[in-house]
Short mmCIF file of C-alpha atoms and ligand atoms in Angstrom, two decimals:
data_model
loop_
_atom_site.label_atom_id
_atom_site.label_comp_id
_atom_site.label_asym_id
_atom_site.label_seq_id
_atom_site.Cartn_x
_atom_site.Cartn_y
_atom_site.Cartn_z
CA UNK A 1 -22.09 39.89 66.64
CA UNK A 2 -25.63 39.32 64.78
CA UNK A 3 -25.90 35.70 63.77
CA UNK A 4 -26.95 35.57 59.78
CA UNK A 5 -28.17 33.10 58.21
CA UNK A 6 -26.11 32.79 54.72
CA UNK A 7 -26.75 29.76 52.64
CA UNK A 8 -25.15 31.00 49.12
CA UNK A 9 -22.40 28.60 49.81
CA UNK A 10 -21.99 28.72 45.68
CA UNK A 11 -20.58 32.50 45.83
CA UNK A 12 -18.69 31.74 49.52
CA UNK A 13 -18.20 30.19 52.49
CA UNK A 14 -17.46 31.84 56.32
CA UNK A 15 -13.52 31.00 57.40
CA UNK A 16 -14.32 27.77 59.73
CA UNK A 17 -12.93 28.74 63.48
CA UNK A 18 -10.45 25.59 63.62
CA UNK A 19 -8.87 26.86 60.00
CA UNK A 20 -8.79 30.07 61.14
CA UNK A 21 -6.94 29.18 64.71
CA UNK A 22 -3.87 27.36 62.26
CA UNK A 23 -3.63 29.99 60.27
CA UNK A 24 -3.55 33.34 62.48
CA UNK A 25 0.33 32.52 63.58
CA UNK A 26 1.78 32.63 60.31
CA UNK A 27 0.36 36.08 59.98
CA UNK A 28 2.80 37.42 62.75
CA UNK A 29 4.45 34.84 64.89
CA UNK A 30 5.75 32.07 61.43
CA UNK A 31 5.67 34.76 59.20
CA UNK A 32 8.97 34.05 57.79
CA UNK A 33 9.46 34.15 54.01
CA UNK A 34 10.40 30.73 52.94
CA UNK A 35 12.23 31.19 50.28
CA UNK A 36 14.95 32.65 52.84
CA UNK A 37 17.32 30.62 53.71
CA UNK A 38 17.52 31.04 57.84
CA UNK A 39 15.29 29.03 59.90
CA UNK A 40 11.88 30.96 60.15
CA UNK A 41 11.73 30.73 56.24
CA UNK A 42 12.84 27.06 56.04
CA UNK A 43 10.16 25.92 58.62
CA UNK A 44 7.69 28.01 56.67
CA UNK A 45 8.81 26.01 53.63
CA UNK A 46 8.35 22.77 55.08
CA UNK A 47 4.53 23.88 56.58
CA UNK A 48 3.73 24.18 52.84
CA UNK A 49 4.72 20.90 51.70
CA UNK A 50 3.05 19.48 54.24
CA UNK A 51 -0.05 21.24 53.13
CA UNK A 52 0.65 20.68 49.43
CA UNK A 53 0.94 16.65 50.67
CA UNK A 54 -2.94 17.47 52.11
CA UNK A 55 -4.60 18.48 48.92
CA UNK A 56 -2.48 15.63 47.12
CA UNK A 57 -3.98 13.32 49.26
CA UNK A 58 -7.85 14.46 48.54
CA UNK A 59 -7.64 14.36 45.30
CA UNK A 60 -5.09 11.17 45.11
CA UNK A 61 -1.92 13.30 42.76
CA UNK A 62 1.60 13.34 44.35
CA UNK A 63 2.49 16.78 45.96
CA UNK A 64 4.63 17.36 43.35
CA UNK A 65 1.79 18.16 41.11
CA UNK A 66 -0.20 20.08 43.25
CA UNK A 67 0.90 24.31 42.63
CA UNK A 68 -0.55 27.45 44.78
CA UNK A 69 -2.13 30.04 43.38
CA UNK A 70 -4.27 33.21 44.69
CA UNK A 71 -7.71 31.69 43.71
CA UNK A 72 -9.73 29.81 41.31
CA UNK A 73 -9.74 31.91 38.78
CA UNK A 74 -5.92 32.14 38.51
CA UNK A 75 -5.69 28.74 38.76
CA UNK A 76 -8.01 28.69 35.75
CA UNK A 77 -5.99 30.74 34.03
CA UNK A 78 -2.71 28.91 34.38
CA UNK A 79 -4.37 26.02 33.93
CA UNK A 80 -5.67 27.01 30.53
CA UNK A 81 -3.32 30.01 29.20
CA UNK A 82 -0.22 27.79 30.23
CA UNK A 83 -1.05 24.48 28.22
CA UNK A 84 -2.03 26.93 25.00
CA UNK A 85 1.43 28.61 25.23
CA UNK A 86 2.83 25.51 26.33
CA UNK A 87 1.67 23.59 23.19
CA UNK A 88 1.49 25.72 20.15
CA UNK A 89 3.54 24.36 18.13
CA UNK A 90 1.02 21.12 18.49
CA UNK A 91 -2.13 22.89 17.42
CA UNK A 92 -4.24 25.71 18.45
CA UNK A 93 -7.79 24.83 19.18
CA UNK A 94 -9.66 24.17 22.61
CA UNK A 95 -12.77 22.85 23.45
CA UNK A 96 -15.13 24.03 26.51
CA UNK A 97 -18.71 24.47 27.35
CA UNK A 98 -21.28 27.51 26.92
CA UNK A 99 -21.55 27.35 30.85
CA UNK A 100 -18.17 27.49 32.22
CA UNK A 101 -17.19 30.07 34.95
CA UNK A 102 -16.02 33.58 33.53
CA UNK A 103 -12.80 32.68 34.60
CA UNK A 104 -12.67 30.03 31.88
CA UNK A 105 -14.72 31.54 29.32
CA UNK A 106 -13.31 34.96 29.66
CA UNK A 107 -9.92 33.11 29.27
CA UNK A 108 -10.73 31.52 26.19
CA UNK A 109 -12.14 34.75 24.59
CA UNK A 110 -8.41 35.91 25.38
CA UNK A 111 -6.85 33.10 23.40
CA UNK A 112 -9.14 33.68 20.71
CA UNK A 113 -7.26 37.03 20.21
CA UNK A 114 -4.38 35.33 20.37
CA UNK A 115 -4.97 33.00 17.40
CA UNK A 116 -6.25 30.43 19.28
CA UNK A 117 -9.71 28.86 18.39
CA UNK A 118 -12.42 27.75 20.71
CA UNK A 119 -15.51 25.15 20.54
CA UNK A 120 -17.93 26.24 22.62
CA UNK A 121 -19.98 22.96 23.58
CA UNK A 122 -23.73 23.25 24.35
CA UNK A 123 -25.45 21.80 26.98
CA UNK A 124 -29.06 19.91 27.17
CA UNK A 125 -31.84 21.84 29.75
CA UNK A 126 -30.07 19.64 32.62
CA UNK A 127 -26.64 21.37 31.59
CA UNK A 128 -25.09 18.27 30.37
CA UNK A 129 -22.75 18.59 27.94
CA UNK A 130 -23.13 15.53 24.87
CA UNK A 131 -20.29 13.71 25.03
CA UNK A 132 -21.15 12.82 20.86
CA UNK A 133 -20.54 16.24 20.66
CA UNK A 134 -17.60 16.87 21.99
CA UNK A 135 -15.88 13.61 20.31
CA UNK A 136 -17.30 15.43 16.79
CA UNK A 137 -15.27 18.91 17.98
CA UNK A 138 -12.09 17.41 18.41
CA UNK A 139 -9.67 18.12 15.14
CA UNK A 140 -6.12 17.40 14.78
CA UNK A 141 -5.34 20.52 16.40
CA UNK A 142 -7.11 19.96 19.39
CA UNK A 143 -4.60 20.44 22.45
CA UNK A 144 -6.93 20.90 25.66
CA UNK A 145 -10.52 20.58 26.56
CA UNK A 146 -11.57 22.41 29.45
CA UNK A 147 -15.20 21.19 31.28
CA UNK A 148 -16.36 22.40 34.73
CA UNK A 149 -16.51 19.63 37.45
CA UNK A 150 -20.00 20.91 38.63
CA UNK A 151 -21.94 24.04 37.65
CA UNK A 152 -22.06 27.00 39.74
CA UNK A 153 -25.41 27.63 39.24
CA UNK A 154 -27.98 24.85 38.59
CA UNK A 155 -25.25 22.11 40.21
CA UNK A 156 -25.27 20.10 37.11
CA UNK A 157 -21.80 17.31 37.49
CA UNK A 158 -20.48 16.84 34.41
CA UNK A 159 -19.68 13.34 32.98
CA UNK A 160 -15.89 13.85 34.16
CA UNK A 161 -14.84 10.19 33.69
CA UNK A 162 -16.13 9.94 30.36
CA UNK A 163 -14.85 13.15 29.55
CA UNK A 164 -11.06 12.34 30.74
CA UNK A 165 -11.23 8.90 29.18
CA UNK A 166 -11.82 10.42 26.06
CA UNK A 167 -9.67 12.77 26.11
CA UNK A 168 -7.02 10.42 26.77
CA UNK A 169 -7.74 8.64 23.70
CA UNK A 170 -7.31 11.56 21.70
CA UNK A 171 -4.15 12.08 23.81
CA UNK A 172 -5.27 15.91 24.29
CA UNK A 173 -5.04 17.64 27.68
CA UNK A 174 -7.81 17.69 29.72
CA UNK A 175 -8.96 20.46 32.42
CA UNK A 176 -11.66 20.82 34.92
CA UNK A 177 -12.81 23.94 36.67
CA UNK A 178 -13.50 21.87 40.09
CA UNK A 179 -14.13 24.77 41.77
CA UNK A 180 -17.32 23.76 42.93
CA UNK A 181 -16.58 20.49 43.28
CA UNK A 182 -13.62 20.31 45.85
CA UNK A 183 -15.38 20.05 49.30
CA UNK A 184 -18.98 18.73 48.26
CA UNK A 185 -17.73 15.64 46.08
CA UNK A 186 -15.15 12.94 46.12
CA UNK A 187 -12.12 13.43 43.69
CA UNK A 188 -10.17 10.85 42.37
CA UNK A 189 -8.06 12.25 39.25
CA UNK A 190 -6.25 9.15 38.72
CA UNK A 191 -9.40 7.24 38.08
CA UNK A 192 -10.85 10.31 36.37
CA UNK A 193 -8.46 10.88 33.82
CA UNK A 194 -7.78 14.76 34.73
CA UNK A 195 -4.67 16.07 34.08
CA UNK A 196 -5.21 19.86 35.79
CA UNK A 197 -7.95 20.75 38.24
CA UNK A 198 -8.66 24.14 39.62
CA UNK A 199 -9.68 24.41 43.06
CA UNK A 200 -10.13 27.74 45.59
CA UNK A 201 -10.14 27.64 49.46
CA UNK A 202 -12.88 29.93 50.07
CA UNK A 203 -16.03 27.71 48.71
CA UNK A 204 -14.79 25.07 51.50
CA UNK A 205 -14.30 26.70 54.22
CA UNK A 206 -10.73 28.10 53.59
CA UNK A 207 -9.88 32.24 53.41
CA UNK A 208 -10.54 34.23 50.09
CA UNK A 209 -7.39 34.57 47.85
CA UNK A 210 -5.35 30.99 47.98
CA UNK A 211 -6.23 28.33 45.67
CA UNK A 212 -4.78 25.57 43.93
CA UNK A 213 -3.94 23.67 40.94
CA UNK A 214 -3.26 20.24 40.30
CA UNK A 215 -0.51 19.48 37.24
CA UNK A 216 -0.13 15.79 36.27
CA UNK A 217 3.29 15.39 36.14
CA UNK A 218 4.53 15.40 32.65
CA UNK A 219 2.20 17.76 31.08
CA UNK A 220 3.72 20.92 29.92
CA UNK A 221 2.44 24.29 30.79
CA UNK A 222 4.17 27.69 31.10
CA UNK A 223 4.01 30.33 33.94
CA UNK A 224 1.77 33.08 32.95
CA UNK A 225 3.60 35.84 35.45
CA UNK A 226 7.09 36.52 35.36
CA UNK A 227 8.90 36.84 38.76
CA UNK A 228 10.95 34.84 41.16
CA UNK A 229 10.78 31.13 40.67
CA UNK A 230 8.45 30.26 43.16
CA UNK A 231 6.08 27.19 42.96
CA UNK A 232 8.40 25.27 40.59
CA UNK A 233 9.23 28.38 38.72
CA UNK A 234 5.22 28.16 37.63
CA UNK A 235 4.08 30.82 39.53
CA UNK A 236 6.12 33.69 40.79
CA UNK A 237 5.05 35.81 43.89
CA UNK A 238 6.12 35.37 47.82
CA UNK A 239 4.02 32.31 48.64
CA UNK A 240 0.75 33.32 50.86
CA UNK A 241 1.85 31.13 53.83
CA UNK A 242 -1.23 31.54 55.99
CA UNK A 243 -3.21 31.17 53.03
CA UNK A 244 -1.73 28.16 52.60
CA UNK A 245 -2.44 26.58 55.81
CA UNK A 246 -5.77 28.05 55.22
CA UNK A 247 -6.30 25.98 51.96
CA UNK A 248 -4.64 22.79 53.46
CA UNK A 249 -6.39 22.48 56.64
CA UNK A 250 -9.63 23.25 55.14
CA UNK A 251 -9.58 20.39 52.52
CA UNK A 252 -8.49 18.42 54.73
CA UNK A 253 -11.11 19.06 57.39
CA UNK A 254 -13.81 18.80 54.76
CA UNK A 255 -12.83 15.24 53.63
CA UNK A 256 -12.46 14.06 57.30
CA UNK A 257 -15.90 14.86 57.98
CA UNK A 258 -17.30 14.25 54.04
CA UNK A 259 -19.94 11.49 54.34
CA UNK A 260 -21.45 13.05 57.43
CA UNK A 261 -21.72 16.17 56.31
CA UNK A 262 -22.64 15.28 52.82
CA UNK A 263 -25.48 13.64 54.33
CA UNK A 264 -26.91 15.75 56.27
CA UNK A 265 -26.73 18.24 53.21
CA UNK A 266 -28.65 16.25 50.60
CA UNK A 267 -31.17 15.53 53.38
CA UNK A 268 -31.53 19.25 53.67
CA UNK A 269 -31.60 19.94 50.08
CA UNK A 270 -34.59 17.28 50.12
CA UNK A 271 -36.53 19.14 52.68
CA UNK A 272 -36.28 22.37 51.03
CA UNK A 273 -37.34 20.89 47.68
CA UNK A 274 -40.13 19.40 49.44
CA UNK A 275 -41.20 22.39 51.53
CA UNK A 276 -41.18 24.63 48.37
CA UNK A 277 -42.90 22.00 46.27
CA UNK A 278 -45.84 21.55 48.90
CA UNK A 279 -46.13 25.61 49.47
CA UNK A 280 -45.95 26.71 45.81
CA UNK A 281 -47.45 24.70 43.26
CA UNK A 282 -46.00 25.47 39.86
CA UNK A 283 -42.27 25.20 40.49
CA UNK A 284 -39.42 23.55 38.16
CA UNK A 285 -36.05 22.68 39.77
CA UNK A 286 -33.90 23.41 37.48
CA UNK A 287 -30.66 21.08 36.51
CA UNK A 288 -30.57 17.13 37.53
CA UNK A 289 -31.65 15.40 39.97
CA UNK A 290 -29.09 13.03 40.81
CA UNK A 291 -26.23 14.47 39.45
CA UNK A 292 -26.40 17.38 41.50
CA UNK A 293 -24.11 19.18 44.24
CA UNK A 294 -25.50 18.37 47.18
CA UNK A 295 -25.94 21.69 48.59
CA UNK A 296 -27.47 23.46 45.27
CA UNK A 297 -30.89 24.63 44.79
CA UNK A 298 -32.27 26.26 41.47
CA UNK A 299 -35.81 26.78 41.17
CA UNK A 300 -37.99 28.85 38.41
CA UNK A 301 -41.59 29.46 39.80
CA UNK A 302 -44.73 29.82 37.04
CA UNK A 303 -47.51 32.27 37.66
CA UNK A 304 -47.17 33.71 41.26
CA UNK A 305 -46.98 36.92 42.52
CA UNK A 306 -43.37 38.58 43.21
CA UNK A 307 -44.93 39.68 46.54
CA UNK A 308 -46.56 35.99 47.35
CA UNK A 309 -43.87 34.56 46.06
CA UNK A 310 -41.47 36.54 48.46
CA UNK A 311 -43.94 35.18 51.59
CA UNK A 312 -44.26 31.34 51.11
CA UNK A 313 -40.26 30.92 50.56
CA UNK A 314 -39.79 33.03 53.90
CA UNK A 315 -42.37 30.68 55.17
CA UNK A 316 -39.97 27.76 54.14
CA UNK A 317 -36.73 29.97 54.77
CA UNK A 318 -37.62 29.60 58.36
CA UNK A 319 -38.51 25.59 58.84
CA UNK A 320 -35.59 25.31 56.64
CA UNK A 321 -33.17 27.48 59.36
CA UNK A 322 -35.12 24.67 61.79
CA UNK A 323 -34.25 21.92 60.67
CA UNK A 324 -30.39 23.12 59.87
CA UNK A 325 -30.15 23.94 63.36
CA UNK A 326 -31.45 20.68 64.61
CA UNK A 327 -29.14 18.89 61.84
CA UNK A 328 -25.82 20.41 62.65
CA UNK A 329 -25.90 20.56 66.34
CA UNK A 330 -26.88 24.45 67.17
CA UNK A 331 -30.16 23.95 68.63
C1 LIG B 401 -16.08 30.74 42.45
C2 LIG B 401 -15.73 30.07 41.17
C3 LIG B 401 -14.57 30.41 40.46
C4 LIG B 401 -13.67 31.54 40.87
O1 LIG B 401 -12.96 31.29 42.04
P1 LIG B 401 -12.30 32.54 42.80
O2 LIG B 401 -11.48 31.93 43.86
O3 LIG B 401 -13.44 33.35 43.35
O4 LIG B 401 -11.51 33.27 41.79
C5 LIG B 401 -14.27 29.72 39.33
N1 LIG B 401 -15.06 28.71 38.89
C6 LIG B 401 -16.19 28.35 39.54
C7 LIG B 401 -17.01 27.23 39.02
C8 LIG B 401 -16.55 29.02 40.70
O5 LIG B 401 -17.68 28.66 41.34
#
């Protein structure tokens, strides 16, 4: 098979081989349904509390509070649609950010059909949101603010602490699209203050199509798809088993290996930055500096050719695959 050499780890990441290996049995040997009640489904039930008791233990919530879903933008949208319907009867008006993820700003477009009504925070040129600002949106209606974690596109991290501890002053629910987030930074939503995160396996490592939402316990959301009563009766749908194991043994892999790798990335990022910056000379990298994914690059160039342009970052494209080789082991 041709080797390529894919570094838009923001859209997706390849399966790693060691998830992959736990998951191919439940596709045909464990491939029990478990909410039967003979023993191929029970096992299967037990493999996914133990992975449910794997993301819990990432992001420091009890596996009760941890729900599967089919990716992050369904988790997004329970996360979000449920507390509205949830919590109508205690007001009607959200507050997000001008740079969330479709999945959340599609979702609030929705609501806003629905009666609901939406602040749309802006954001500085680093993609900060102003935390004046959003204290100034919240009304008596207020029932959920929603904030990415990190930003899918210039890797801006949002003040999340800040964020949760005011919105648990206000005593209005607070969600975070960690999408980009889970697998390049540490979680904590305890100390954080976030009562729902969405996560999805396949930006860590894990298959396309299982993700996963964290519920604080004692926050009230509804199901958004009728069914069986599956996941707690929050989300109906025979539960994607190797999926599952996908999403649980790639978290978990991540976080064994996170300061390593998390080094290695930032000294990457470093050396591209650095590469570009000494072969072009009017660039601006776009977003912060510090808080930054470590894996995210976003650069505007001023007053080069496309065709120039094209040649000096294939230049760097190539001491860049270098030095990744030499990094991780391959060379
Ligand atoms: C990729 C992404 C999503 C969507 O996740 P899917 O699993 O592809 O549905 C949502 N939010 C952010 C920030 C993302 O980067």
């Amino acid at each position: 098979m041709q080797k390529i050499r894919y570094f838009d780890h923001a859209a997706t990441t390849a399966v790693s081989q060691e998830v992959l290996n736990k998951m191919l049995p439940y596709f045909y040997i464990s491939y029990g349904n478990p909410s039967s009640l003979y023993s191929i489904g029970r096992k299967n039930k037990k493999i996914i509390e133990y992975q449910r008791e794997n993301i819990a233990n990432v992001i420091n919530a009890n596996p009760k509070e941890i729900y599967f879903t089919s990716c992050g933008s369904e988790s997004d949208n329970l996360a979000i649609k449920g507390v509205c319907f949830a919590n109508k009867h205690k007001g009607n008006h959200i507050i997000t950010s001008k740079i969330e993820h479709p999945a959340v700003l599609n979702t609030c477009r929705t609501l806003e059909k629905e009666g609901f009504e939406v602040t749309y925070l802006n954001v500085d040129e680093n993609g900060f949101i102003n935390l004046e600002e959003l204290k100034n949106s919240i009304r008596k209606t207020t029932i959920l603010i929603s904030i990415m974690f990190a930003n899918n596109e210039i890797g801006t991290i949002e003040p999340i602490e800040k964020i949760g501890e005011i919105a648990r002053n206000y005593n209005i629910y607070f969600h975070t699209d960690a999408v980009q987030a889970v697998g390049n930074i540490r979680i904590d939503v305890q100390k954080l203050n976030i009562d729902l995160l969405s996560m999805s396996a396949h930006k860590f490592y894990g298959p396309k199509g299982v993700g996963a939402l964290f519920v604080r316990d004692g926050v009230s959301f509804s199901k958004i798809q009728d069914g069986g009563h599956q996941e707690k009766d929050k989300r109906a749908g025979t539960e994607n088993i190797a999926g599952i194991v996908g999403i649980g043994e790639a978290i978990k892999l991540v976080y064994n290996n996170f300061d390593e790798y998390n080094e290695k990335l930032l000294s990457l990022r470093d050396y591209y930055f650095d590469k570009v910056k000494n072969s072009i000379p009017d660039i601006k990298i776009n977003g912060d500096l510090n808080n930054r994914l470590p894996g995210n690059s976003n650069i505007s160039f001023k007053g080069i050719e496309g065709e120039e342009l094209l040649l000096k970052l294939d230049e760097v494209r190539n001491l860049y695959f270098y030095r990744f080789c030499v990094l991780f082991g391959l060379i």
